[in-house]
Every structure is written in structure tokens, then in C-alpha cells.
Amino acid sequence: MDKMMKWVDAIRTITAPFGDPIGEIENEEIEHVIVAESSERGIFNSEVALEFHELSQVRVFAEMLRSSEEIEGIEIEVAPDFDLTVQYKGGEYECYQLWLGQPNRPSVITKLERTDVIWKLPEQTTNRLIDVLGLNT
């Protein structure tokens, strides 16, 4: 058994520079994301349009949250494009509203409970969201 563990450790050491997809799956906090079309700011639509469970798709939404930057002095008068339910491991979830920008342009999100706080998403995040939502055709 000790020989096997040493062998496993040696393989991990050799392959560490190439990433650890199994570890990434275990370490990603988001379990799945539900997307609905939005109709009004502050009002959440619970009708599921899309649902994402795969790591490559969930990772886009995790990146969305990690790359967001709070901005001040902006007022949004139009309805959001999408309502997002982000479910974490352990069953906790958060609801967001997303105003999806055009390709290569920023987007913005708000947390449903805090619509007075707006976060800007970088252009590359907008592009990845467009791809995962299937809107790039």
C-alpha cells in the first residue's frame, strides 16, 4: 500500500503543472446554475429556461462572480435579460439578475436581495456567458 501511495504522489507531482481537473471539480463551490428570462428588475422569474450542471459551464458562472467589480453612480432603467439561480454545494443558493452586454462589451449583475448594488463584468466574461448561453449564433 505504501508503494502505491508513493506512486500516486509521484504522479501528482509530475502532473501538477498541468492542472488537476478532478481537484477543480471537487473545489468548485457552485454545483449548478438555473437561468430564466427576466421581465422586471427586482422581480424574479422562476420559469427555468436553461440549466447547467457540467463543470465547464458552471465554471463560466463562477468566473462571472469572481471577476465582478462593484461600480457606483450608475442607474439601470431597463429590465434585466436573465434571472440566475446559483446553487452551491450544501444546498445554499443566491439569485442574481444579469444585463448581458454585446460581444466584447461589459455586462452587469445585481444580487436580487441588493438591487441597489451593481457589479460590472469584464468583456471576456460577457463573451463566455454569450457562448455558454448559446447566444453566439
PDB file of C-alpha atoms in Angstrom:
ATOM      1  CA  MET A   1       0.000   0.000   0.000  1.00  0.00           C
ATOM      2  CA  ASP A   2       2.847   2.404   0.821  1.00  0.00           C
ATOM      3  CA  LYS A   3       4.382   1.788  -2.605  1.00  0.00           C
ATOM      4  CA  MET A   4       1.080   2.643  -4.250  1.00  0.00           C
ATOM      5  CA  MET A   5       0.712   5.908  -2.297  1.00  0.00           C
ATOM      6  CA  LYS A   6       4.278   6.907  -3.179  1.00  0.00           C
ATOM      7  CA  TRP A   7       3.495   6.169  -6.814  1.00  0.00           C
ATOM      8  CA  VAL A   8       0.294   8.273  -6.668  1.00  0.00           C
ATOM      9  CA  ASP A   9       2.196  11.140  -5.010  1.00  0.00           C
ATOM     10  CA  ALA A  10       4.895  10.933  -7.690  1.00  0.00           C
ATOM     11  CA  ILE A  11       2.293  11.132 -10.467  1.00  0.00           C
ATOM     12  CA  ARG A  12       0.618  14.118  -8.793  1.00  0.00           C
ATOM     13  CA  THR A  13       3.986  15.873  -8.511  1.00  0.00           C
ATOM     14  CA  ILE A  14       4.766  15.268 -12.179  1.00  0.00           C
ATOM     15  CA  THR A  15       1.333  16.306 -13.443  1.00  0.00           C
ATOM     16  CA  ALA A  16       0.771  19.260 -11.065  1.00  0.00           C
ATOM     17  CA  PRO A  17       1.951  21.870 -13.613  1.00  0.00           C
ATOM     18  CA  PHE A  18      -0.771  20.653 -15.997  1.00  0.00           C
ATOM     19  CA  GLY A  19      -3.628  21.238 -13.586  1.00  0.00           C
ATOM     20  CA  ASP A  20      -5.856  18.941 -11.615  1.00  0.00           C
ATOM     21  CA  PRO A  21      -9.278  18.623 -13.248  1.00  0.00           C
ATOM     22  CA  ILE A  22     -10.507  16.239 -10.552  1.00  0.00           C
ATOM     23  CA  GLY A  23      -9.485  18.694  -7.834  1.00  0.00           C
ATOM     24  CA  GLU A  24     -11.166  21.509  -9.738  1.00  0.00           C
ATOM     25  CA  ILE A  25     -14.420  19.594  -9.745  1.00  0.00           C
ATOM     26  CA  GLU A  26     -14.140  18.988  -6.017  1.00  0.00           C
ATOM     27  CA  ASN A  27     -13.058  22.580  -5.281  1.00  0.00           C
ATOM     28  CA  GLU A  28     -15.669  24.415  -7.358  1.00  0.00           C
ATOM     29  CA  GLU A  29     -18.237  25.745  -4.920  1.00  0.00           C
ATOM     30  CA  ILE A  30     -21.064  26.150  -7.437  1.00  0.00           C
ATOM     31  CA  GLU A  31     -22.990  22.965  -8.088  1.00  0.00           C
ATOM     32  CA  HIS A  32     -25.390  24.159 -10.766  1.00  0.00           C
ATOM     33  CA  VAL A  33     -26.987  27.253 -12.294  1.00  0.00           C
ATOM     34  CA  ILE A  34     -30.561  27.836 -13.414  1.00  0.00           C
ATOM     35  CA  VAL A  35     -31.287  30.548 -15.969  1.00  0.00           C
ATOM     36  CA  ALA A  36     -34.654  32.175 -16.657  1.00  0.00           C
ATOM     37  CA  GLU A  37     -35.643  35.051 -18.902  1.00  0.00           C
ATOM     38  CA  SER A  38     -36.136  38.178 -16.848  1.00  0.00           C
ATOM     39  CA  SER A  39     -39.058  40.542 -17.120  1.00  0.00           C
ATOM     40  CA  GLU A  40     -38.531  43.210 -14.479  1.00  0.00           C
ATOM     41  CA  ARG A  41     -35.813  44.446 -12.175  1.00  0.00           C
ATOM     42  CA  GLY A  42     -36.302  43.169  -8.633  1.00  0.00           C
ATOM     43  CA  ILE A  43     -38.902  40.584  -9.724  1.00  0.00           C
ATOM     44  CA  PHE A  44     -37.531  37.070 -10.153  1.00  0.00           C
ATOM     45  CA  ASN A  45     -38.821  34.692 -12.834  1.00  0.00           C
ATOM     46  CA  SER A  46     -38.676  31.080 -11.626  1.00  0.00           C
ATOM     47  CA  GLU A  47     -39.537  29.507 -15.006  1.00  0.00           C
ATOM     48  CA  VAL A  48     -36.440  27.537 -15.978  1.00  0.00           C
ATOM     49  CA  ALA A  49     -35.164  28.210 -19.491  1.00  0.00           C
ATOM     50  CA  LEU A  50     -31.703  26.637 -19.139  1.00  0.00           C
ATOM     51  CA  GLU A  51     -29.937  24.593 -16.509  1.00  0.00           C
ATOM     52  CA  PHE A  52     -26.193  23.973 -16.206  1.00  0.00           C
ATOM     53  CA  HIS A  53     -24.517  21.152 -14.275  1.00  0.00           C
ATOM     54  CA  GLU A  54     -21.289  20.462 -16.197  1.00  0.00           C
ATOM     55  CA  LEU A  55     -18.058  21.832 -14.747  1.00  0.00           C
ATOM     56  CA  SER A  56     -17.110  23.702 -17.937  1.00  0.00           C
ATOM     57  CA  GLN A  57     -20.457  25.519 -17.913  1.00  0.00           C
ATOM     58  CA  VAL A  58     -20.675  26.125 -14.170  1.00  0.00           C
ATOM     59  CA  ARG A  59     -17.128  27.483 -14.226  1.00  0.00           C
ATOM     60  CA  VAL A  60     -18.294  30.345 -16.502  1.00  0.00           C
ATOM     61  CA  PHE A  61     -20.768  31.497 -13.854  1.00  0.00           C
ATOM     62  CA  ALA A  62     -18.205  31.079 -11.083  1.00  0.00           C
ATOM     63  CA  GLU A  63     -15.849  33.257 -13.148  1.00  0.00           C
ATOM     64  CA  MET A  64     -18.689  35.749 -13.566  1.00  0.00           C
ATOM     65  CA  LEU A  65     -18.968  36.143  -9.801  1.00  0.00           C
ATOM     66  CA  ARG A  66     -15.213  36.164  -9.185  1.00  0.00           C
ATOM     67  CA  SER A  67     -14.490  38.736 -11.909  1.00  0.00           C
ATOM     68  CA  SER A  68     -17.277  41.144 -10.926  1.00  0.00           C
ATOM     69  CA  GLU A  69     -16.326  44.583  -9.695  1.00  0.00           C
ATOM     70  CA  GLU A  70     -18.698  46.809  -7.756  1.00  0.00           C
ATOM     71  CA  ILE A  71     -19.463  50.095  -9.504  1.00  0.00           C
ATOM     72  CA  GLU A  72     -21.145  53.200  -8.169  1.00  0.00           C
ATOM     73  CA  GLY A  73     -23.110  56.028  -9.680  1.00  0.00           C
ATOM     74  CA  ILE A  74     -24.970  54.007 -12.287  1.00  0.00           C
ATOM     75  CA  GLU A  75     -28.721  53.612 -12.592  1.00  0.00           C
ATOM     76  CA  ILE A  76     -30.229  50.951 -14.824  1.00  0.00           C
ATOM     77  CA  GLU A  77     -33.671  51.751 -16.191  1.00  0.00           C
ATOM     78  CA  VAL A  78     -34.242  48.710 -18.446  1.00  0.00           C
ATOM     79  CA  ALA A  79     -35.271  45.220 -17.397  1.00  0.00           C
ATOM     80  CA  PRO A  80     -32.525  42.632 -16.951  1.00  0.00           C
ATOM     81  CA  ASP A  81     -32.008  39.995 -19.611  1.00  0.00           C
ATOM     82  CA  PHE A  82     -31.738  36.963 -17.327  1.00  0.00           C
ATOM     83  CA  ASP A  83     -32.511  35.805 -13.807  1.00  0.00           C
ATOM     84  CA  LEU A  84     -29.910  33.400 -12.426  1.00  0.00           C
ATOM     85  CA  THR A  85     -30.142  30.977  -9.539  1.00  0.00           C
ATOM     86  CA  VAL A  86     -26.674  29.882  -8.459  1.00  0.00           C
ATOM     87  CA  GLN A  87     -26.774  26.814  -6.238  1.00  0.00           C
ATOM     88  CA  TYR A  88     -23.758  25.986  -4.120  1.00  0.00           C
ATOM     89  CA  LYS A  89     -22.700  22.664  -2.660  1.00  0.00           C
ATOM     90  CA  GLY A  90     -24.582  22.160   0.557  1.00  0.00           C
ATOM     91  CA  GLY A  91     -27.840  23.463  -0.893  1.00  0.00           C
ATOM     92  CA  GLU A  92     -27.389  27.206  -0.391  1.00  0.00           C
ATOM     93  CA  TYR A  93     -28.275  29.409  -3.329  1.00  0.00           C
ATOM     94  CA  GLU A  94     -28.182  33.029  -4.467  1.00  0.00           C
ATOM     95  CA  CYS A  95     -30.291  34.816  -7.051  1.00  0.00           C
ATOM     96  CA  TYR A  96     -28.897  37.361  -9.498  1.00  0.00           C
ATOM     97  CA  GLN A  97     -30.186  39.473 -12.345  1.00  0.00           C
ATOM     98  CA  LEU A  98     -27.956  39.812 -15.402  1.00  0.00           C
ATOM     99  CA  TRP A  99     -27.867  42.537 -18.028  1.00  0.00           C
ATOM    100  CA  LEU A 100     -25.862  40.796 -20.735  1.00  0.00           C
ATOM    101  CA  GLY A 101     -23.746  43.097 -22.843  1.00  0.00           C
ATOM    102  CA  GLN A 102     -22.916  42.775 -26.523  1.00  0.00           C
ATOM    103  CA  PRO A 103     -19.828  40.728 -27.503  1.00  0.00           C
ATOM    104  CA  ASN A 104     -16.596  42.364 -26.338  1.00  0.00           C
ATOM    105  CA  ARG A 105     -18.549  44.754 -24.089  1.00  0.00           C
ATOM    106  CA  PRO A 106     -19.050  44.651 -20.312  1.00  0.00           C
ATOM    107  CA  SER A 107     -22.156  43.271 -18.636  1.00  0.00           C
ATOM    108  CA  VAL A 108     -23.643  43.985 -15.212  1.00  0.00           C
ATOM    109  CA  ILE A 109     -25.294  41.927 -12.479  1.00  0.00           C
ATOM    110  CA  THR A 110     -27.127  42.606  -9.257  1.00  0.00           C
ATOM    111  CA  LYS A 111     -27.960  40.294  -6.428  1.00  0.00           C
ATOM    112  CA  LEU A 112     -31.729  40.023  -6.109  1.00  0.00           C
ATOM    113  CA  GLU A 113     -31.670  40.986  -2.431  1.00  0.00           C
ATOM    114  CA  ARG A 114     -29.421  44.013  -3.125  1.00  0.00           C
ATOM    115  CA  THR A 115     -30.572  45.598  -6.370  1.00  0.00           C
ATOM    116  CA  ASP A 116     -29.007  48.892  -5.255  1.00  0.00           C
ATOM    117  CA  VAL A 117     -25.508  47.383  -5.675  1.00  0.00           C
ATOM    118  CA  ILE A 118     -24.333  46.828  -9.250  1.00  0.00           C
ATOM    119  CA  TRP A 119     -21.333  44.792 -10.342  1.00  0.00           C
ATOM    120  CA  LYS A 120     -19.600  45.180 -13.682  1.00  0.00           C
ATOM    121  CA  LEU A 121     -18.385  42.101 -15.558  1.00  0.00           C
ATOM    122  CA  PRO A 122     -15.388  42.324 -17.893  1.00  0.00           C
ATOM    123  CA  GLU A 123     -15.706  41.913 -21.659  1.00  0.00           C
ATOM    124  CA  GLN A 124     -14.189  38.411 -21.710  1.00  0.00           C
ATOM    125  CA  THR A 125     -16.757  37.266 -19.130  1.00  0.00           C
ATOM    126  CA  THR A 126     -19.542  38.642 -21.334  1.00  0.00           C
ATOM    127  CA  ASN A 127     -18.125  36.663 -24.265  1.00  0.00           C
ATOM    128  CA  ARG A 128     -18.004  33.441 -22.231  1.00  0.00           C
ATOM    129  CA  LEU A 129     -21.567  33.968 -20.964  1.00  0.00           C
ATOM    130  CA  ILE A 130     -22.793  34.524 -24.523  1.00  0.00           C
ATOM    131  CA  ASP A 131     -21.140  31.243 -25.535  1.00  0.00           C
ATOM    132  CA  VAL A 132     -22.463  29.148 -22.649  1.00  0.00           C
ATOM    133  CA  LEU A 133     -25.985  30.582 -23.054  1.00  0.00           C
ATOM    134  CA  GLY A 134     -25.905  29.663 -26.755  1.00  0.00           C
ATOM    135  CA  LEU A 135     -26.420  33.232 -27.951  1.00  0.00           C
ATOM    136  CA  ASN A 136     -23.421  33.387 -30.271  1.00  0.00           C
ATOM    137  CA  THR A 137     -25.280  32.224 -33.386  1.00  0.00           C
TER     138      THR A 137
END
